[in-house]
mmCIF file of C-alpha atoms and ligand atoms in Angstrom:
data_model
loop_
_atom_site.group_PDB
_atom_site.id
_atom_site.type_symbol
_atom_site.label_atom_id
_atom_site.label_comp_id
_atom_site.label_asym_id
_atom_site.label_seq_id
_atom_site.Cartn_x
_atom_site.Cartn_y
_atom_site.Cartn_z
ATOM 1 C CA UNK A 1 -29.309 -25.802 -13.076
ATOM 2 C CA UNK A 2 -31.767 -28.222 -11.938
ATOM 3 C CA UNK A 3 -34.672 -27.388 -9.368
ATOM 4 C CA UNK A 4 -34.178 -27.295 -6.107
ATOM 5 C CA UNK A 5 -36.912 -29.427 -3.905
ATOM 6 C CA UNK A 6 -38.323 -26.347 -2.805
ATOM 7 C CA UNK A 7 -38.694 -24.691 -6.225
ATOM 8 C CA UNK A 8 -40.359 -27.384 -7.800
ATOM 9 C CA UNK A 9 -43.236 -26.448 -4.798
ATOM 10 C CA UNK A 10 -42.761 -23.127 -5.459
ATOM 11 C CA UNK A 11 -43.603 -23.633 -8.611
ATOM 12 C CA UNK A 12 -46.825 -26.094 -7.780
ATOM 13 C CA UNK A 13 -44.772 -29.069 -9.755
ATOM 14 C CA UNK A 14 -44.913 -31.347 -6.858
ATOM 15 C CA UNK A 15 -47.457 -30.508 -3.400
ATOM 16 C CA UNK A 16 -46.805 -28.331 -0.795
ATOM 17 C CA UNK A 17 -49.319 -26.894 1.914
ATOM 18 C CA UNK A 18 -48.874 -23.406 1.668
ATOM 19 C CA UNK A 19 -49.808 -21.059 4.577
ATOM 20 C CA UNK A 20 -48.380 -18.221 3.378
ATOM 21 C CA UNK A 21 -46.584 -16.572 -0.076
ATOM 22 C CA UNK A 22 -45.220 -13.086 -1.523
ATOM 23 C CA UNK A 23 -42.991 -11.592 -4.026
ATOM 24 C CA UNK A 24 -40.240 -12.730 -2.081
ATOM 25 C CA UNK A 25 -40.715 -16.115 -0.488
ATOM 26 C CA UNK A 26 -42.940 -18.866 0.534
ATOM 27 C CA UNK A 27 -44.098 -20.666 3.826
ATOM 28 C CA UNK A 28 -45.201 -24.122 3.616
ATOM 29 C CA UNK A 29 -45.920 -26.556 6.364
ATOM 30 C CA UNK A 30 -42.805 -29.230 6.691
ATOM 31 C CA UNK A 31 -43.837 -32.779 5.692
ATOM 32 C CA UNK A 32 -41.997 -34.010 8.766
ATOM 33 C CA UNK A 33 -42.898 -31.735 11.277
ATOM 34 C CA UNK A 34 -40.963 -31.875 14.499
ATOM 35 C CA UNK A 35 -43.382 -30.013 16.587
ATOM 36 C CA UNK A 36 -47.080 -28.448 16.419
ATOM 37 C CA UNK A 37 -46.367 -25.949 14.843
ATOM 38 C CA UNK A 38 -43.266 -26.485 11.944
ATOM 39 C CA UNK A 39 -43.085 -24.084 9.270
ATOM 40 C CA UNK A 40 -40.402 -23.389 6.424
ATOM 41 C CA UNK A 41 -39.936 -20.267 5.420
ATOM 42 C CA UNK A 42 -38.182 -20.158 1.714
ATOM 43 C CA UNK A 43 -37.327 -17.598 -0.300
ATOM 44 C CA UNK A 44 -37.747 -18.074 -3.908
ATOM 45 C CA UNK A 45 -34.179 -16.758 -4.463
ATOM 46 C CA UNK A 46 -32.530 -20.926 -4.497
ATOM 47 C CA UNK A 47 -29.413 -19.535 -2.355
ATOM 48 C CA UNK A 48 -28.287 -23.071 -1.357
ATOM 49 C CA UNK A 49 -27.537 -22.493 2.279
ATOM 50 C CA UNK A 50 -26.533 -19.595 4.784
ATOM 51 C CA UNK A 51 -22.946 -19.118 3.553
ATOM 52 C CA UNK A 52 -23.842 -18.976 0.260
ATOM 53 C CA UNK A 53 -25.774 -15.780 1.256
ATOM 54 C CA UNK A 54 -24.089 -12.115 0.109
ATOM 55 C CA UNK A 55 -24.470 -9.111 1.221
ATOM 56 C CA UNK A 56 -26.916 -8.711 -1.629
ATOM 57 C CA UNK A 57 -29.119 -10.872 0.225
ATOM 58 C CA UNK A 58 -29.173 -8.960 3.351
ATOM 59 C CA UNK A 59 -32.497 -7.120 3.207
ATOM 60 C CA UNK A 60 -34.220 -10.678 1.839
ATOM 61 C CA UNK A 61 -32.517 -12.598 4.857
ATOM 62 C CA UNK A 62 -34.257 -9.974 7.529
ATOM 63 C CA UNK A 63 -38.051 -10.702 5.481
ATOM 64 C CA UNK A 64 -37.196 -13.911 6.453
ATOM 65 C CA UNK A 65 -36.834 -13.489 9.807
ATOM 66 C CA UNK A 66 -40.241 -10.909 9.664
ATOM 67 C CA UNK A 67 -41.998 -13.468 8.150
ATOM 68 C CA UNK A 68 -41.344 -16.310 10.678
ATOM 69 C CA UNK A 69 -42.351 -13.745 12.975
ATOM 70 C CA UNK A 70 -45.870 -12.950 11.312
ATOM 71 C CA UNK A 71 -46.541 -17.001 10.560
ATOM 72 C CA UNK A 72 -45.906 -18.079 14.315
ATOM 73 C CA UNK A 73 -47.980 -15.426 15.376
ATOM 74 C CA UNK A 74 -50.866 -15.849 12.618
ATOM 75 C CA UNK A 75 -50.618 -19.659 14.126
ATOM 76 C CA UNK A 76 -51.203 -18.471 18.113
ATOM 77 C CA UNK A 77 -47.598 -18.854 18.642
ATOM 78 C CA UNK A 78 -46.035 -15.248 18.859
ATOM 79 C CA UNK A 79 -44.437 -15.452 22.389
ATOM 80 C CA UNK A 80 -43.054 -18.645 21.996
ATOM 81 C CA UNK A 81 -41.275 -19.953 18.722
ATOM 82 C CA UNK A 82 -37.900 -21.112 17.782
ATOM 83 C CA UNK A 83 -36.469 -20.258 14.248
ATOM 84 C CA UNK A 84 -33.761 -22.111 13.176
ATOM 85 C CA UNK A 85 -31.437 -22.541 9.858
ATOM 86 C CA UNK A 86 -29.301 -25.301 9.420
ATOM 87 C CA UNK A 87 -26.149 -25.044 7.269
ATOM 88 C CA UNK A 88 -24.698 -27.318 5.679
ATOM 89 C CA UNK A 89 -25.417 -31.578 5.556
ATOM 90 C CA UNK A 90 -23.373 -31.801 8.883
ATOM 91 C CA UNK A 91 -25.827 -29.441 10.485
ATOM 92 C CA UNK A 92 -28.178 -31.551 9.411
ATOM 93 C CA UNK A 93 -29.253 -29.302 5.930
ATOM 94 C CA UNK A 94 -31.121 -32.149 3.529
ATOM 95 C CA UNK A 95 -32.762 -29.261 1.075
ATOM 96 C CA UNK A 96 -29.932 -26.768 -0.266
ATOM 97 C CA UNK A 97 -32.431 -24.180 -0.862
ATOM 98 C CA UNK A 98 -32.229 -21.861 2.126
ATOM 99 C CA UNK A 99 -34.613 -22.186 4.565
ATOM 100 C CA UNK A 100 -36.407 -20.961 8.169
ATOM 101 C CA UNK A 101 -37.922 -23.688 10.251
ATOM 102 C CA UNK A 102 -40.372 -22.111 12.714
ATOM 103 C CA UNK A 103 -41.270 -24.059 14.990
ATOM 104 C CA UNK A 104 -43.483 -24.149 18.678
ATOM 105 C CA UNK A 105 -46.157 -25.748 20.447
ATOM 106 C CA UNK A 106 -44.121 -27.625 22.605
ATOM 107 C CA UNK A 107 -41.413 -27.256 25.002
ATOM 108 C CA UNK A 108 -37.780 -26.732 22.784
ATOM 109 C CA UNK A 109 -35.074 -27.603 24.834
ATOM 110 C CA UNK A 110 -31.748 -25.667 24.562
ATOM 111 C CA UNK A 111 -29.252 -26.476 23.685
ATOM 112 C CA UNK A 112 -30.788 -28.926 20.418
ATOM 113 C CA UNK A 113 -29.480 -31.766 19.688
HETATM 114 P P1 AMP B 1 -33.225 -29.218 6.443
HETATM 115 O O1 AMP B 1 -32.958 -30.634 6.882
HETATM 116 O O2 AMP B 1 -32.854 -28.161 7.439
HETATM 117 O O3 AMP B 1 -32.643 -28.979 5.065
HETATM 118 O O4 AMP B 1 -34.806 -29.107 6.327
HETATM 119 C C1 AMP B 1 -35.515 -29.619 5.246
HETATM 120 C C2 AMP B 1 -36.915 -29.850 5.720
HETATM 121 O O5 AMP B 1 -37.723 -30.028 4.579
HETATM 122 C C3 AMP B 1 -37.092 -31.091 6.602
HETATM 123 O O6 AMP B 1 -37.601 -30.705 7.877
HETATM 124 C C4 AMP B 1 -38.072 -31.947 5.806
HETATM 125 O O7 AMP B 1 -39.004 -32.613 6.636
HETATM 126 C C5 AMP B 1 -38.756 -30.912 4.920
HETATM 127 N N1 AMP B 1 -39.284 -31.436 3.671
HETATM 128 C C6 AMP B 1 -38.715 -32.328 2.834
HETATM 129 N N2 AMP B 1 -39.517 -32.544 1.780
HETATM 130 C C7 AMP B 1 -40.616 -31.774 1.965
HETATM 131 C C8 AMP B 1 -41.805 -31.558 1.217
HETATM 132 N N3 AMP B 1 -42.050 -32.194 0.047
HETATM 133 N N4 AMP B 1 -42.734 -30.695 1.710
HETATM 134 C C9 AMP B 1 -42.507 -30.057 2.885
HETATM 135 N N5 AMP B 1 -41.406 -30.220 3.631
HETATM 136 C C10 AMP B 1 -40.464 -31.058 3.174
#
């Protein structure tokens, strides 16, 4: 299988700016970012998108979700952050390697577009 985008980071074969790592995922700053604060949170498991997820995944999906917590609030962002994962290329998924945005530092309307 070839490398996902976000493994070839991962593994340091193309840039990333990393702001935080452990044995079970990554956070890097998005290239793109769509607010002050953006923030992908990846695990190094390549699941390709939400529904690809088991049940076997369960306890890595919930670090996730404690580590978006941690890296808004390392950032001065704890009370206010939006954390969202898009699945599938209709919801707008471009990387099939799972992935957290975190993002804040603006106002986030609801519902997004
Ligand atoms: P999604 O569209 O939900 O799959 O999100 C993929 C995100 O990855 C987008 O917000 C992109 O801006 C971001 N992205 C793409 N390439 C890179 C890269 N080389 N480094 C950091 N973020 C990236």
């Amino acid at each position: 299988m070839a490398k996902t985008l976000f493994e070839k980071i991962i593994d340091r074969e193309i840039p990333g700016s990393f702001v935080y790592e452990d044995e079970q995922c990554v956070v890097i700053k998005d290239i793109n970012p769509g607010a002050p604060l953006h923030l992908l949170v990846i695990p190094r498991k390549p699941i390709p998108r939400l529904v690809d997820a088991t049940v076997e995944d369960q306890a890595l999906l919930g670090h996730l979700m404690l580590v978006a917590n941690k890296v808004a609030a390392d950032a001065g962002f704890g009370e206010a952050f939006r954390v969202t994962v898009n699945n599938g290329a209709g919801a707008g998924q471009s990387v099939f390697h799972i992935h957290l945005h975190v993002m804040a530092g603006r106002p986030l309307k609801w519902p997004p577009g």
